[in-house]
PDB file of N, CA and C in Angstrom:
ATOM      1  N   MET A  96      15.341   1.909  12.196  1.00 56.00           N
ATOM      2  CA  MET A  96      16.235   1.347  11.196  1.00 56.00           C
ATOM      3  C   MET A  96      15.752   1.696   9.797  1.00 56.00           C
ATOM      4  N   HIS A  97      16.672   1.555   8.862  1.00 60.00           N
ATOM      5  CA  HIS A  97      16.310   1.877   7.488  1.00 60.00           C
ATOM      6  C   HIS A  97      16.299   0.623   6.622  1.00 60.00           C
ATOM      7  N   TYR A  98      15.176   0.408   5.963  1.00 64.00           N
ATOM      8  CA  TYR A  98      15.062  -0.757   5.103  1.00 64.00           C
ATOM      9  C   TYR A  98      15.060  -0.327   3.651  1.00 64.00           C
ATOM     10  N   PHE A  99      15.897  -0.977   2.856  1.00 60.00           N
ATOM     11  CA  PHE A  99      15.976  -0.643   1.444  1.00 60.00           C
ATOM     12  C   PHE A  99      14.725  -1.133   0.713  1.00 60.00           C
ATOM     13  N   THR A 100      13.956  -0.203   0.229  1.00 61.00           N
ATOM     14  CA  THR A 100      12.719  -0.538  -0.463  1.00 61.00           C
ATOM     15  C   THR A 100      12.702   0.101  -1.844  1.00 61.00           C
ATOM     16  N   PRO A 101      11.731  -0.240  -2.674  1.00 62.00           N
ATOM     17  CA  PRO A 101      11.605   0.336  -4.020  1.00 62.00           C
ATOM     18  C   PRO A 101      11.454   1.853  -3.971  1.00 62.00           C
ATOM     19  N   CYS A 102      11.202   2.360  -2.776  1.00 62.00           N
ATOM     20  CA  CYS A 102      11.038   3.807  -2.635  1.00 62.00           C
ATOM     21  C   CYS A 102      11.987   4.290  -1.554  1.00 62.00           C
ATOM     22  N   ASP A 103      13.246   4.270  -1.866  1.00 60.00           N
ATOM     23  CA  ASP A 103      14.258   4.640  -0.886  1.00 60.00           C
ATOM     24  C   ASP A 103      14.564   6.139  -0.958  1.00 60.00           C
ATOM     25  N   PHE A 104      13.607   6.945  -0.474  1.00 64.00           N
ATOM     26  CA  PHE A 104      13.788   8.389  -0.489  1.00 64.00           C
ATOM     27  C   PHE A 104      13.457   8.961   0.883  1.00 64.00           C
ATOM     28  N   SER A 105      13.717  10.214   1.054  1.00 67.00           N
ATOM     29  CA  SER A 105      13.512  10.868   2.344  1.00 67.00           C
ATOM     30  C   SER A 105      12.031  10.926   2.715  1.00 67.00           C
ATOM     31  N   TRP A 106      11.202  11.414   1.794  1.00 66.00           N
ATOM     32  CA  TRP A 106       9.777  11.543   2.095  1.00 66.00           C
ATOM     33  C   TRP A 106       9.138  10.173   2.306  1.00 66.00           C
ATOM     34  N   CYS A 107       9.533   9.232   1.470  1.00 63.00           N
ATOM     35  CA  CYS A 107       8.976   7.885   1.586  1.00 63.00           C
ATOM     36  C   CYS A 107       9.523   7.211   2.828  1.00 63.00           C
ATOM     37  N   TYR A 108      10.760   7.513   3.140  1.00 64.00           N
ATOM     38  CA  TYR A 108      11.399   6.948   4.321  1.00 64.00           C
ATOM     39  C   TYR A 108      10.650   7.376   5.576  1.00 64.00           C
ATOM     40  N   LEU A 109      10.074   8.556   5.506  1.00 64.00           N
ATOM     41  CA  LEU A 109       9.316   9.069   6.645  1.00 64.00           C
ATOM     42  C   LEU A 109       7.838   8.720   6.524  1.00 64.00           C
ATOM     43  N   SER A 110       7.487   8.054   5.443  1.00 66.00           N
ATOM     44  CA  SER A 110       6.087   7.708   5.230  1.00 66.00           C
ATOM     45  C   SER A 110       5.814   6.224   5.476  1.00 66.00           C
ATOM     46  N   TRP A 111       6.065   5.394   4.473  1.00 63.00           N
ATOM     47  CA  TRP A 111       5.758   3.974   4.636  1.00 63.00           C
ATOM     48  C   TRP A 111       7.005   3.096   4.598  1.00 63.00           C
ATOM     49  N   CYS A 112       8.088   3.625   4.052  1.00 56.00           N
ATOM     50  CA  CYS A 112       9.308   2.823   3.963  1.00 56.00           C
ATOM     51  C   CYS A 112       9.821   2.503   5.363  1.00 56.00           C
ATOM     52  N   PHE A 113       9.430   3.337   6.318  1.00 53.00           N
ATOM     53  CA  PHE A 113       9.871   3.119   7.692  1.00 53.00           C
ATOM     54  C   PHE A 113       8.893   2.216   8.428  1.00 53.00           C
ATOM     55  N   LEU A 114       7.729   2.022   7.812  1.00 53.00           N
ATOM     56  CA  LEU A 114       6.740   1.145   8.415  1.00 53.00           C
ATOM     57  C   LEU A 114       7.165  -0.301   8.214  1.00 53.00           C
TER      58      LEU A 114
END
């Protein structure tokens, strides 16, 4: 799932935003 975070980008989404 995708969570809206202060870093809502592709690289971040695959880094910690998905954590």
